[in-house]
C-alpha positions as a LaTeX table, in Angstrom:
\begin{tabular}{lrrr}
\hline
Residue & $x$ (\AA) & $y$ (\AA) & $z$ (\AA) \\
\hline
Ile1 & 21.53 & 2.09 & 2.81 \\
Glu2 & 20.67 & $-0.51$ & 0.31 \\
Ala3 & 17.62 & $-2.87$ & 0.53 \\
Thr4 & 15.57 & $-5.27$ & $-1.49$ \\
Gly5 & 11.87 & $-5.61$ & $-0.91$ \\
Ala6 & 8.28 & $-6.36$ & $-2.53$ \\
Ala7 & 5.36 & $-4.39$ & $-2.72$ \\
Asn8 & 1.77 & $-5.65$ & $-3.33$ \\
Ser9 & 1.23 & $-3.26$ & $-6.28$ \\
Phe10 & 2.82 & $-0.36$ & $-8.13$ \\
Asn11 & 0.53 & 1.99 & $-6.26$ \\
Ala12 & 1.92 & 0.75 & $-2.94$ \\
Leu13 & 5.46 & 1.32 & $-4.16$ \\
Ala14 & 4.48 & 4.68 & $-5.56$ \\
Ala15 & 3.07 & 5.62 & $-2.16$ \\
Ser16 & 6.37 & 4.73 & $-0.25$ \\
Ser17 & 8.35 & 6.57 & $-2.82$ \\
Lys18 & 6.03 & 9.75 & $-2.22$ \\
Ser19 & 6.37 & 9.07 & 1.66 \\
Phe20 & 10.22 & 8.85 & 1.37 \\
Ala21 & 10.31 & 12.15 & $-0.69$ \\
Ser22 & 8.29 & 14.22 & 1.81 \\
Asp23 & 10.22 & 12.68 & 4.97 \\
Gly24 & 13.49 & 14.38 & 5.65 \\
Arg25 & 14.91 & 11.44 & 7.25 \\
Ile26 & 15.57 & 9.32 & 4.25 \\
Lys27 & 17.17 & 11.26 & 1.46 \\
Asp28 & 17.72 & 10.40 & $-2.31$ \\
Ala29 & 15.60 & 7.35 & $-2.22$ \\
Ile30 & 15.97 & 5.55 & $-5.60$ \\
Phe31 & 14.03 & 2.49 & $-6.50$ \\
Ser32 & 15.46 & 0.21 & $-9.30$ \\
Gly33 & 15.36 & $-3.41$ & $-10.59$ \\
Ile34 & 11.43 & $-3.08$ & $-10.56$ \\
Lys35 & 9.69 & $-6.22$ & $-11.64$ \\
Val36 & 6.42 & $-8.00$ & $-11.20$ \\
Gln37 & 7.12 & $-11.59$ & $-9.77$ \\
Asp38 & 4.69 & $-13.99$ & $-7.98$ \\
Asn39 & 1.88 & $-11.16$ & $-7.88$ \\
Leu40 & 4.29 & $-8.84$ & $-6.21$ \\
Val41 & 6.29 & $-5.85$ & $-7.37$ \\
Ser42 & 9.96 & $-6.59$ & $-6.39$ \\
Phe43 & 12.46 & $-3.78$ & $-6.22$ \\
Thr44 & 15.78 & $-2.67$ & $-4.96$ \\
Leu45 & 16.05 & 0.58 & $-2.76$ \\
Ala46 & 19.09 & 2.66 & $-2.42$ \\
Ala47 & 18.95 & 5.79 & $-0.26$ \\
Thr48 & 20.87 & 7.98 & 2.35 \\
Ile49 & 19.79 & 8.14 & 5.95 \\
Asp50 & 19.96 & 11.51 & 7.53 \\
Pro51 & 23.41 & 11.56 & 9.42 \\
Ser52 & 21.95 & 13.21 & 12.57 \\
Leu53 & 19.87 & 9.87 & 12.96 \\
Thr54 & 22.98 & 7.54 & 13.12 \\
Ala55 & 25.95 & 6.92 & 15.18 \\
Phe56 & 29.31 & 6.10 & 14.27 \\
Asp57 & 32.13 & 4.39 & 16.45 \\
Pro58 & 35.25 & 3.63 & 14.33 \\
Thr59 & 36.14 & 1.03 & 17.01 \\
Val60 & 33.11 & $-1.29$ & 16.20 \\
Ser61 & 33.55 & $-3.85$ & 13.37 \\
Thr62 & 31.59 & $-3.50$ & 10.11 \\
Thr63 & 28.70 & $-5.81$ & 9.56 \\
Thr64 & 26.60 & $-6.15$ & 6.37 \\
Val65 & 22.92 & $-6.65$ & 7.08 \\
Ala66 & 20.56 & $-8.01$ & 4.40 \\
Thr67 & 17.16 & $-6.29$ & 4.58 \\
Thr68 & 13.96 & $-7.42$ & 2.79 \\
Thr69 & 10.82 & $-5.29$ & 3.14 \\
Thr70 & 7.28 & $-5.93$ & 1.98 \\
Ile71 & 5.10 & $-3.07$ & 1.29 \\
Gly72 & 1.31 & $-3.89$ & 1.49 \\
Pro73 & $-1.85$ & $-1.95$ & 1.16 \\
\hline
\end{tabular}
């Protein structure tokens, strides 16, 4: 998955990173493009979801979904 988001602080972003690392459902979480903007820490997240949590049907058309996440205290 790829997503963009904003956290209220670097500590909140670090806590999310630590949470992803300890949760086996989200793998290889990489935060990039980190910058402070309008009193928020914006970022881009790239990660892999555990395949056992997803379903794939080759007959369904593909769709791109934009996701924005705000991580708060």
